[in-house]
PDB file of C-alpha atoms in Angstrom:
ATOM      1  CA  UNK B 117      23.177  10.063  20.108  1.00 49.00           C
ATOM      2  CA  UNK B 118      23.805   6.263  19.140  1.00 50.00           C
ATOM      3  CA  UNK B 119      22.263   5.557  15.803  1.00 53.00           C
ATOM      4  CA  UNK B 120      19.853   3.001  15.658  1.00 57.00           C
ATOM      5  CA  UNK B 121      20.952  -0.037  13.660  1.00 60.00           C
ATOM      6  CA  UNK B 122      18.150  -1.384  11.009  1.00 59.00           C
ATOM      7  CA  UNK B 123      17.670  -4.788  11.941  1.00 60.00           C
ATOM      8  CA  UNK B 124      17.325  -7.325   8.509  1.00 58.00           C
ATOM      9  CA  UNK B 125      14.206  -9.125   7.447  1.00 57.00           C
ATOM     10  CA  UNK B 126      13.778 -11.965   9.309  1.00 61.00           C
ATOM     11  CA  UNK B 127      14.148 -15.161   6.849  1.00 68.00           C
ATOM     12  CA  UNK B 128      11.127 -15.283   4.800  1.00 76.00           C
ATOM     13  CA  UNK B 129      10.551 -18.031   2.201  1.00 76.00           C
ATOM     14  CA  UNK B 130       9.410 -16.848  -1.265  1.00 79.00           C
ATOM     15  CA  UNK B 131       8.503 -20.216  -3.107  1.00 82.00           C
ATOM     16  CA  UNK B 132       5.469 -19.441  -4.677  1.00 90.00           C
ATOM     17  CA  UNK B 133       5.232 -15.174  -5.982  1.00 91.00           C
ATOM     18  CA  UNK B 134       2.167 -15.261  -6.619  1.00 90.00           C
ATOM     19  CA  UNK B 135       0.700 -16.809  -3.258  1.00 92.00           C
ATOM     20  CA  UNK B 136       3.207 -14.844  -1.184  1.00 93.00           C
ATOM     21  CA  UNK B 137       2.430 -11.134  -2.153  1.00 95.00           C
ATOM     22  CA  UNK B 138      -1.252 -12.127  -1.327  1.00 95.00           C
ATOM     23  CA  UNK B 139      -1.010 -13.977   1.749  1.00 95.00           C
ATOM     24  CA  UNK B 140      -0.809 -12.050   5.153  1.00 96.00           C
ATOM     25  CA  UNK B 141       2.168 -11.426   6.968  1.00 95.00           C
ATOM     26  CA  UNK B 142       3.013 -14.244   9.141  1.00 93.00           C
ATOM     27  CA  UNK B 143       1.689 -13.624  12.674  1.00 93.00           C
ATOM     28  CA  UNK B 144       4.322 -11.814  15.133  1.00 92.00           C
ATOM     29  CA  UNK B 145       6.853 -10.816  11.654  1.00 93.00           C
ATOM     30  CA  UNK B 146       7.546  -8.207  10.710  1.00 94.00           C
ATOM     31  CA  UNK B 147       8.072  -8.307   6.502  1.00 95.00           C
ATOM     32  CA  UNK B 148      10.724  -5.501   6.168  1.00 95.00           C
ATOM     33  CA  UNK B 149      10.802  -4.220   2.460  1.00 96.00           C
ATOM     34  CA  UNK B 150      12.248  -1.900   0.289  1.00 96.00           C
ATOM     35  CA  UNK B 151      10.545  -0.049  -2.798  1.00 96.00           C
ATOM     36  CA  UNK B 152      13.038   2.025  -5.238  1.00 95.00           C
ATOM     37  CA  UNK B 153      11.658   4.443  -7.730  1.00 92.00           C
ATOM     38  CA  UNK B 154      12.995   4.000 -11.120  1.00 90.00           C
ATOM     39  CA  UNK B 155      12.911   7.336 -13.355  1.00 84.00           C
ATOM     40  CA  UNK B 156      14.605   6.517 -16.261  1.00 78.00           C
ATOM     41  CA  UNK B 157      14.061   6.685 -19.898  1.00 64.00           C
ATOM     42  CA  UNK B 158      11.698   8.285 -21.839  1.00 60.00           C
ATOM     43  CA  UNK B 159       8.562   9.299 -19.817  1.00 67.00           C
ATOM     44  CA  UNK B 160       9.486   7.238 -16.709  1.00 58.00           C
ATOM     45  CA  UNK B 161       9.888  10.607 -15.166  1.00 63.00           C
ATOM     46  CA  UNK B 162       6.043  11.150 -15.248  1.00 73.00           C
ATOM     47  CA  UNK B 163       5.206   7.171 -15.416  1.00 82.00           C
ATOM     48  CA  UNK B 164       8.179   5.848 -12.849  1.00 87.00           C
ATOM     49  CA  UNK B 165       8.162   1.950 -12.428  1.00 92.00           C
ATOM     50  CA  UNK B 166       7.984   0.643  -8.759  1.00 94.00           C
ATOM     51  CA  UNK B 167      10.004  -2.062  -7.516  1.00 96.00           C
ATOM     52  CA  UNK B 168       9.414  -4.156  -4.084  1.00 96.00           C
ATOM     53  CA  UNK B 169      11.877  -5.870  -2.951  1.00 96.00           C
ATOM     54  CA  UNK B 170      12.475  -7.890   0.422  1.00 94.00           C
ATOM     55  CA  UNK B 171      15.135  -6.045   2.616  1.00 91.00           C
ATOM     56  CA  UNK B 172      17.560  -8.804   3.209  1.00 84.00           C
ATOM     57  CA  UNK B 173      20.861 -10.147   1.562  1.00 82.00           C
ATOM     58  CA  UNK B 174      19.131 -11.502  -0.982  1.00 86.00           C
ATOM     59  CA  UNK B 175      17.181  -8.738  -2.170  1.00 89.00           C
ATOM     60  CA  UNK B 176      14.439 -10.726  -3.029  1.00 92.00           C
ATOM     61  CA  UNK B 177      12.117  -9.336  -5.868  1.00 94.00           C
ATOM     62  CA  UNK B 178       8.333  -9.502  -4.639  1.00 96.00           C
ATOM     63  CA  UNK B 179       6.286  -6.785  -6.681  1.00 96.00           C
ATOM     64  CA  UNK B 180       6.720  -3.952  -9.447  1.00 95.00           C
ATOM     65  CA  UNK B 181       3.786  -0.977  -9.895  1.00 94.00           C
ATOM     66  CA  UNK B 182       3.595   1.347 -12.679  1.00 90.00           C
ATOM     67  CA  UNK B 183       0.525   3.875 -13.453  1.00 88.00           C
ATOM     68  CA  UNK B 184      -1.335   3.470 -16.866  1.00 84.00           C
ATOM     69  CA  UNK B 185      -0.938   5.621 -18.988  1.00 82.00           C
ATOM     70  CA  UNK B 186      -4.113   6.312 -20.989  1.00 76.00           C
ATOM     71  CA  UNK B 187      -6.111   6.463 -17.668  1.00 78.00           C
ATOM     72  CA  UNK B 188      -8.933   9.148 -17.336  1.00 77.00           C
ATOM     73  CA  UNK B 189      -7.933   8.395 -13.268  1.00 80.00           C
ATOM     74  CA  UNK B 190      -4.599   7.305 -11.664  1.00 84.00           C
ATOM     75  CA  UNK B 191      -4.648   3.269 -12.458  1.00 89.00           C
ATOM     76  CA  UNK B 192      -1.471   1.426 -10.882  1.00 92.00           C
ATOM     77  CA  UNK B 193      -0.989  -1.737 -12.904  1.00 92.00           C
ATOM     78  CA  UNK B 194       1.215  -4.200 -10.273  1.00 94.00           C
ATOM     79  CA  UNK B 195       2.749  -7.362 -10.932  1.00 93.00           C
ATOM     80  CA  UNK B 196       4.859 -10.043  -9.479  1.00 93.00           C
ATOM     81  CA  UNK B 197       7.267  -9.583 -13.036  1.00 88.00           C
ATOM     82  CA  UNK B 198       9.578  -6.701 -13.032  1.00 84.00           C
ATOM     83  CA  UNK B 199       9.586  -6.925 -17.056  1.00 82.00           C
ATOM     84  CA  UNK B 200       6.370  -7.496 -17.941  1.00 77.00           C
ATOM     85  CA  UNK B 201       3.619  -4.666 -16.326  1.00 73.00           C
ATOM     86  CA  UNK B 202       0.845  -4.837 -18.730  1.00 70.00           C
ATOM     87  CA  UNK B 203      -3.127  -5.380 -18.095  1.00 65.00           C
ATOM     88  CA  UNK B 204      -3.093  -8.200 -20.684  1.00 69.00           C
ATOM     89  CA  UNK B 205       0.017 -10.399 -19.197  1.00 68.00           C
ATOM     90  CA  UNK B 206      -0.401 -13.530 -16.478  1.00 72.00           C
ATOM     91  CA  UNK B 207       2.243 -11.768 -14.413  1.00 82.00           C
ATOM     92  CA  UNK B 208      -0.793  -8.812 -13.244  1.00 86.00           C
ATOM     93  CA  UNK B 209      -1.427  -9.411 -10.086  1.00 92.00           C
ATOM     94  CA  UNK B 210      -3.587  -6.002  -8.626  1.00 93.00           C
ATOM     95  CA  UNK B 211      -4.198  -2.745  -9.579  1.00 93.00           C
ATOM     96  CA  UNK B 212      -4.761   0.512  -7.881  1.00 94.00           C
ATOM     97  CA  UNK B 213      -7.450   2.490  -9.011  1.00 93.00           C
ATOM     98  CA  UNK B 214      -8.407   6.424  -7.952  1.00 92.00           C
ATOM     99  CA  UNK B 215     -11.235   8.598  -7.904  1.00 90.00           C
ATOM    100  CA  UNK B 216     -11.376  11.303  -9.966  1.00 85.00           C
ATOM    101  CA  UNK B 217     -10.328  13.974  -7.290  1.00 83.00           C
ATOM    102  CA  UNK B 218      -7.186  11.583  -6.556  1.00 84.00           C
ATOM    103  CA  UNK B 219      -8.473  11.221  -3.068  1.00 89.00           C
ATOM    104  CA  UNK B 220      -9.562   7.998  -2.772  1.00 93.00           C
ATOM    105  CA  UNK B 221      -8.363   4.700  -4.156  1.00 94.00           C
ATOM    106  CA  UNK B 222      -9.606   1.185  -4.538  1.00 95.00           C
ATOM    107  CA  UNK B 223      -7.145  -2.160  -4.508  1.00 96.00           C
ATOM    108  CA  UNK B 224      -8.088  -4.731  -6.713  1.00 95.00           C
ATOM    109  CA  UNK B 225      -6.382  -8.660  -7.381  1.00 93.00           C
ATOM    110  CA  UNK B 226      -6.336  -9.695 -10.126  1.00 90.00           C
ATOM    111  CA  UNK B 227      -9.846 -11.668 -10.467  1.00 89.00           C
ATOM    112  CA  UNK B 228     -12.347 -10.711 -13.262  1.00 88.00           C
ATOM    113  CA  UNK B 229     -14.504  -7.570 -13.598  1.00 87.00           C
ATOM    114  CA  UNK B 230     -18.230  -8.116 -12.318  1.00 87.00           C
ATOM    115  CA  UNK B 231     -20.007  -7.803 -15.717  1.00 87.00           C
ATOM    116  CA  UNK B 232     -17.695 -10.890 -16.427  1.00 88.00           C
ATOM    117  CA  UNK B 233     -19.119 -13.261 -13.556  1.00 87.00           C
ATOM    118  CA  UNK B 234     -19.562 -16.808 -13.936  1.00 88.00           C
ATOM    119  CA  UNK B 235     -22.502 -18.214 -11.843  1.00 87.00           C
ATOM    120  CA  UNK B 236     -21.448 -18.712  -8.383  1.00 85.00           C
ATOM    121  CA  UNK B 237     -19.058 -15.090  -8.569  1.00 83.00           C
ATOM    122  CA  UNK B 238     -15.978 -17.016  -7.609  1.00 84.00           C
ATOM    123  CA  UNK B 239     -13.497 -15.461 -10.622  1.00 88.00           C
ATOM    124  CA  UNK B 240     -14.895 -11.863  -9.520  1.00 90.00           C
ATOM    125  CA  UNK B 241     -11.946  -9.673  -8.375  1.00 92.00           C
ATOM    126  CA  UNK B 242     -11.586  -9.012  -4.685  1.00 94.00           C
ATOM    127  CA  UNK B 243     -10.986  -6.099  -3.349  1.00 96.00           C
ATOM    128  CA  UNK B 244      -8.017  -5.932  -1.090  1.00 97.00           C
ATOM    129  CA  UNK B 245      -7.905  -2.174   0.443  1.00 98.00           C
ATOM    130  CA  UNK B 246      -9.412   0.887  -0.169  1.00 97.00           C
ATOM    131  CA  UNK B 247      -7.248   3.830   1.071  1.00 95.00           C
ATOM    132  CA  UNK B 248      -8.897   7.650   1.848  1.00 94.00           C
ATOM    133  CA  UNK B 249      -6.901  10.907   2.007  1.00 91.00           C
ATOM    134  CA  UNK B 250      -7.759  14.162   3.256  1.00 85.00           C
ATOM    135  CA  UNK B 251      -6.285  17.584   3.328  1.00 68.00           C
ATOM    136  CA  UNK B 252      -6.113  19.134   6.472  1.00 60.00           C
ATOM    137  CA  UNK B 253      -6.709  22.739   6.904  1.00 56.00           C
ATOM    138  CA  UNK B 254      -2.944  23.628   6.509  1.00 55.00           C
ATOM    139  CA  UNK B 255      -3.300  22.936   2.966  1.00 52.00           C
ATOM    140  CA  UNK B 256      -0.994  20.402   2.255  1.00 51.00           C
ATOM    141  CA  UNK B 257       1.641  21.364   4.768  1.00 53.00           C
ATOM    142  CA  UNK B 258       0.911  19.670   7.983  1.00 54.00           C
ATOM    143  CA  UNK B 259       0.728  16.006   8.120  1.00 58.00           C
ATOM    144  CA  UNK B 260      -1.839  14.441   6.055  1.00 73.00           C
ATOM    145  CA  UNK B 261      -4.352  12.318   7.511  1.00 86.00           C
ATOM    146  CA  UNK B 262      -5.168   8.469   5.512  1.00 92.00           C
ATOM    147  CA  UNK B 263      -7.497   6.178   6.205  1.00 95.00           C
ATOM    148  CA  UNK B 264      -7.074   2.311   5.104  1.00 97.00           C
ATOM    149  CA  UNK B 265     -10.130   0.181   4.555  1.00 98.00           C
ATOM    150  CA  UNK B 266      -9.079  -3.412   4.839  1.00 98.00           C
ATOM    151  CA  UNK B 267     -11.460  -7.017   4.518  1.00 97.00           C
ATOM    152  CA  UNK B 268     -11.579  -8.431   8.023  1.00 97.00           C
ATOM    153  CA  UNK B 269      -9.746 -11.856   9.153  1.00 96.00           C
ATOM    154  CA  UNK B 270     -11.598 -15.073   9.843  1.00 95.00           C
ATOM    155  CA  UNK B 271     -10.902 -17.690  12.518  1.00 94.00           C
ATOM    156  CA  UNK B 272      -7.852 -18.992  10.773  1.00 93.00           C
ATOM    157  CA  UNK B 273      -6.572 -16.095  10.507  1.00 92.00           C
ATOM    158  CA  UNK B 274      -7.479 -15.818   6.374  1.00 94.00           C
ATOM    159  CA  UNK B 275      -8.904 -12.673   4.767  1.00 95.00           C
ATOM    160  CA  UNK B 276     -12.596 -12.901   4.153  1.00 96.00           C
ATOM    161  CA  UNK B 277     -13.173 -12.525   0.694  1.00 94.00           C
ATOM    162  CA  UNK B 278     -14.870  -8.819  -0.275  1.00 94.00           C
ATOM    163  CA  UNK B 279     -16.160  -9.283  -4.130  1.00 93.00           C
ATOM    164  CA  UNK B 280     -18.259  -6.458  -4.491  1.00 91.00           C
ATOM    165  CA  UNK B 281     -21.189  -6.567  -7.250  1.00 86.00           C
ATOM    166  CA  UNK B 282     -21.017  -3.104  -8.192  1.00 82.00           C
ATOM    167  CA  UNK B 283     -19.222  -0.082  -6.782  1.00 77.00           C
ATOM    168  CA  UNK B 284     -21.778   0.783  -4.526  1.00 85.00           C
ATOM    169  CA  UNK B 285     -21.427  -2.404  -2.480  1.00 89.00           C
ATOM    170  CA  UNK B 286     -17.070  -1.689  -2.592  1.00 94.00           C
ATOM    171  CA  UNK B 287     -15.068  -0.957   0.655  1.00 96.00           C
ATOM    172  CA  UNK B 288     -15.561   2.120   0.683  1.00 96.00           C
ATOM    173  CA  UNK B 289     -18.962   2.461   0.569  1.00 95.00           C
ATOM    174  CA  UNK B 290     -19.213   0.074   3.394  1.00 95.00           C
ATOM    175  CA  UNK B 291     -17.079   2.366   5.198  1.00 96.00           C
ATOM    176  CA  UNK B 292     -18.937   5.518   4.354  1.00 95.00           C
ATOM    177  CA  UNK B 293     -22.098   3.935   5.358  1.00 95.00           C
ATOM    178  CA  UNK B 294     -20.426   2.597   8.909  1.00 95.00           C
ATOM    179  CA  UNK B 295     -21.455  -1.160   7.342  1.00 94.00           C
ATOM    180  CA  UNK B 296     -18.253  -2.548   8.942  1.00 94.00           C
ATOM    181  CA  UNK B 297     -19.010  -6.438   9.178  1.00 93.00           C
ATOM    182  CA  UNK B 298     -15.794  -7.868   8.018  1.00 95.00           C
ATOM    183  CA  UNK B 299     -14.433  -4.598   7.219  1.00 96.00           C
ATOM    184  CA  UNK B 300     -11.272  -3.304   9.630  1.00 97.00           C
ATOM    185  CA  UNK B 301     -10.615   0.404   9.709  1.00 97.00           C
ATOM    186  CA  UNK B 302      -6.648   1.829  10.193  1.00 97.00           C
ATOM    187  CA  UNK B 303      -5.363   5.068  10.073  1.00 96.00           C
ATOM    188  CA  UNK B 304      -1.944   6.787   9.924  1.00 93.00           C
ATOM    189  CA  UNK B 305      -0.334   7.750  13.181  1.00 91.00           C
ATOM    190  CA  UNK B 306      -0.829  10.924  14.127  1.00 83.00           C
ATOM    191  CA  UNK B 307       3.014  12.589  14.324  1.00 78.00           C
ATOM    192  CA  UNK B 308       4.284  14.643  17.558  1.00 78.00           C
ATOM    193  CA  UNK B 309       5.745  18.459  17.123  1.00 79.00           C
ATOM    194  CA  UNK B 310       9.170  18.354  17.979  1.00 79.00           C
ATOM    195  CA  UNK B 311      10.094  21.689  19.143  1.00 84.00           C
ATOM    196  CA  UNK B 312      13.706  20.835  18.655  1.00 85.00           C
ATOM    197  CA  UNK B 313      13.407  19.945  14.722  1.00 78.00           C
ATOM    198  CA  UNK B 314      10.599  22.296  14.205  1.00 78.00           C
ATOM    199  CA  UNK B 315       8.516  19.590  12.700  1.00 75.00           C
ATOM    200  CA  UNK B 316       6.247  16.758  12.925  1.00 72.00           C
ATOM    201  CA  UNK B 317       7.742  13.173  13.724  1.00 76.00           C
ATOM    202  CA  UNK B 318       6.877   9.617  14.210  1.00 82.00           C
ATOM    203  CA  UNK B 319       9.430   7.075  15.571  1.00 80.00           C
ATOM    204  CA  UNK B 320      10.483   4.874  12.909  1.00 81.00           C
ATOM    205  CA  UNK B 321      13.132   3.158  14.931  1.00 79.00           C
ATOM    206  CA  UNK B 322      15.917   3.035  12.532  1.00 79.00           C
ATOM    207  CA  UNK B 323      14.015   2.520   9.204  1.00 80.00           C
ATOM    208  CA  UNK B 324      13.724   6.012   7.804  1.00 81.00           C
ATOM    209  CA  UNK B 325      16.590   8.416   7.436  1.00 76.00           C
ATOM    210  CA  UNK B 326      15.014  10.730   5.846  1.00 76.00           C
ATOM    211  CA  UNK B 327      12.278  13.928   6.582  1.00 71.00           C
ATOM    212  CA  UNK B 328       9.568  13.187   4.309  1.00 71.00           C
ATOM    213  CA  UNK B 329       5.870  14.393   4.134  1.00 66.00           C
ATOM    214  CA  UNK B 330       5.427  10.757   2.313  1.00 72.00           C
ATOM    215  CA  UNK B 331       6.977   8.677   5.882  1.00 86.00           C
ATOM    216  CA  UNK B 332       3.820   7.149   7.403  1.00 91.00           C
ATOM    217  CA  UNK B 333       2.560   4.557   9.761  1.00 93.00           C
ATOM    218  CA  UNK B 334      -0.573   2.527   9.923  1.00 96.00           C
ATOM    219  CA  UNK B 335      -2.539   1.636  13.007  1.00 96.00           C
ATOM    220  CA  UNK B 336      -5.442   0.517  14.785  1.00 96.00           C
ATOM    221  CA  UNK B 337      -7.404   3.024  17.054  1.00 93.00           C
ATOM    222  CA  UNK B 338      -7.582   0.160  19.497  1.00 94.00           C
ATOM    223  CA  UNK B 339      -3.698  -0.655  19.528  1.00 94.00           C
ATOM    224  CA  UNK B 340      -1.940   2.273  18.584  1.00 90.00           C
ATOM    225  CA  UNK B 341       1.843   0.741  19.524  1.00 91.00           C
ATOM    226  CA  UNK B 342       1.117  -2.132  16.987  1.00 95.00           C
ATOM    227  CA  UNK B 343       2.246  -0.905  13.740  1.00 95.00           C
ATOM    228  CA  UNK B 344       0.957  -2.397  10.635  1.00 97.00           C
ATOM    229  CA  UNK B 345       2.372  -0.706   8.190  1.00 97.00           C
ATOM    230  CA  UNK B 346       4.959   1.904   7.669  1.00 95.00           C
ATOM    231  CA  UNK B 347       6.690   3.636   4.962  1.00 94.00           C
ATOM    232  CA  UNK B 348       9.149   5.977   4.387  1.00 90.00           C
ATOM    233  CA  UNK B 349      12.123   7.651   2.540  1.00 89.00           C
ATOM    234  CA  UNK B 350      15.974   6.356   3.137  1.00 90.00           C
ATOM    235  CA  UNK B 351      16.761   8.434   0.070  1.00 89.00           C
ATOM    236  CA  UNK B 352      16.041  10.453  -3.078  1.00 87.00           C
ATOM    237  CA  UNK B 353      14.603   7.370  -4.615  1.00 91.00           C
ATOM    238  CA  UNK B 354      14.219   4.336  -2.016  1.00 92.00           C
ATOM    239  CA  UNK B 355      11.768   4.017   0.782  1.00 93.00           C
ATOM    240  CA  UNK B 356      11.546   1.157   3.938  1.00 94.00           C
ATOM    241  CA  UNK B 357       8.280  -0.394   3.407  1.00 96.00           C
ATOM    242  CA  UNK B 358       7.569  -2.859   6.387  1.00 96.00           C
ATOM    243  CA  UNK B 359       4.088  -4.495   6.659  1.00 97.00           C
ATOM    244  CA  UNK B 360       2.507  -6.764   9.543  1.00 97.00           C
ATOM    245  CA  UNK B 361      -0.065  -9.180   9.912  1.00 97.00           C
ATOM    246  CA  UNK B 362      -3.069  -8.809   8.806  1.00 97.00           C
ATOM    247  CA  UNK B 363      -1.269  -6.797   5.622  1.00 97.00           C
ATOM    248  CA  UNK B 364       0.030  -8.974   2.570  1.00 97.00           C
ATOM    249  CA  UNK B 365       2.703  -7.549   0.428  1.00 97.00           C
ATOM    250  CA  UNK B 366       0.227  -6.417  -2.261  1.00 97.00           C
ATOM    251  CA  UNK B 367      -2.328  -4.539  -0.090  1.00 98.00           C
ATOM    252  CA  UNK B 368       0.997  -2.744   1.624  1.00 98.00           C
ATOM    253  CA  UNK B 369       2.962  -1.598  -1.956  1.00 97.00           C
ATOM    254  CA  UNK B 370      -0.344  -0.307  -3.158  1.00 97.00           C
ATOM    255  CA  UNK B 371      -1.125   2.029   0.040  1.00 95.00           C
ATOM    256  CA  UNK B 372       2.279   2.973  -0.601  1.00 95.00           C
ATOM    257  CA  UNK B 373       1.797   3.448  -4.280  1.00 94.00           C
ATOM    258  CA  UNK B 374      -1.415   5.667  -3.614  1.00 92.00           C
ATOM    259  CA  UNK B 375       1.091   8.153  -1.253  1.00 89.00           C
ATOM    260  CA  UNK B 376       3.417   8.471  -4.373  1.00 83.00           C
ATOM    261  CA  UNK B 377       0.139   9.915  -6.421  1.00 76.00           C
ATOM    262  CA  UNK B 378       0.153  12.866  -8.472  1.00 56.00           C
ATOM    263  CA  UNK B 379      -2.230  14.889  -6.627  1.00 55.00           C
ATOM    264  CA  UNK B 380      -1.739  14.836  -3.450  1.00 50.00           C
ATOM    265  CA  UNK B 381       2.253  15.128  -3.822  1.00 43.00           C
ATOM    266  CA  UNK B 382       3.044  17.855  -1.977  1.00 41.00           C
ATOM    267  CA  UNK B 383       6.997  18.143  -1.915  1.00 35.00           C
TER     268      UNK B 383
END
């Protein structure tokens, strides 16, 4: 059986950070990434630090994630530097926020808090994704089934900015309430049984080496073959992260963030 060679990031100019990891993928590219987990020193083994990197020859650094610590909920603090991953710095750039159960999580830029509005809302944060897990009835053995909860795309191909006033009025809700103007629903592939392997597998062409309950892909009911996102493990403590238009880099390493969480790990 031939092995399927990983083709490299296509050349993708980083001049700006900041207006890269928020701007969708370019139309027809495919941004291949890498994220490493980094588990050293003192409590990094409970509190690892993220890092998201372009997978090309130059390695290119794009985003690092870390959880809060004092956080009655898990809170992802991300940020475009790989030193500097604190709520107070200029280098935050989004944060991933969960529910109490761990089930559901919310994906914020970095814009202000609503009780901080200034008159016409326009330094309110947006919210970028909301992401949904839920256990099937194997428990936690079978595949686990996500749902993303993205803004919708205007004519030029831009995300339509979602500032919610409260958290009533927040993706999710919209979802839960089937209010889906300017709101695009995805969901993770369903895997195929493989008699042969005894287990559940998606096609990853190449990208993933390695069995993992984490490996997932993203897709819309209507176009299952198109894949928007997928992640998964290449070893103990890197993972392929690839993302598609409409995805930006931020909305991707956060969904991917929410998969490492505490509570639903089940390895």
């Amino acid at each position: 059986q031939q092995k399927e060679e990983r083709p490299p990031s296509p050349v993708i100019e980083v001049e700006n950070l900041e207006e890269f990891v928020l701007q969708p993928a370019p139309q027809g590219v495919t941004v291949k990434c890498r994220v490493t987990r980094d588990k050293r020193g003192m409590d990094r083994g409970l509190y690892p630090t993220y890092y998201l990197h372009l997978d090309n020859d130059k390695k290119v650094f794009l985003l690092a994630g870390r959880k809060r610590k004092k956080s009655k909920t898990s809170n992802y603090l991300i940020s475009i530097d790989p030193t500097d991953l604190s709520r107070g710095g200029e280098n935050f750039i989004g944060k991933l926020r969960s529910n109490l159960m761990g089930t559901r999580f919310t994906v914020f830029d970095n814009g202000a808090n609503p009780d901080r509005a200034n008159a016409d809302w326009s330094n309110v944060r947006q919210e970028l994704s909301a992401v949904v897990y839920e256990t099937n009835v194997l428990g936690f053995k079978g595949p686990r089934k996500m749902t993303v909860i993205i803004p919708g795309m205007n004519a030029d191909c831009e995300r339509v900015p979602i500032r919610p006033r409260n958290d009533n009025d927040g993706l999710l809700m919209r979802w839960q309430n089937r209010n889906m103007d300017n709101v695009i629903e995805l969901h993770n592939k369903a895997p195929v049984w493989n008699d042969e392997t005894q287990s559940y597998v998606l096609n990853f062409h190449g990208r993933v080496t390695h069995a993992s309950v984490k490996n997932f892909q993203i897709v819309h009911s209507s176009d299952p073959d198109y894949i928007v996102m997928q992640f998964g493990r290449v070893a103990d403590d890197a993972f392929t992260m690839d993302y598609n238009y409409p995805l930006c880099a931020v909305q991707a390493f956060a969904i991917a963030l929410s998969s490492f969480d505490g509570k639903l790990a089940c390895e």
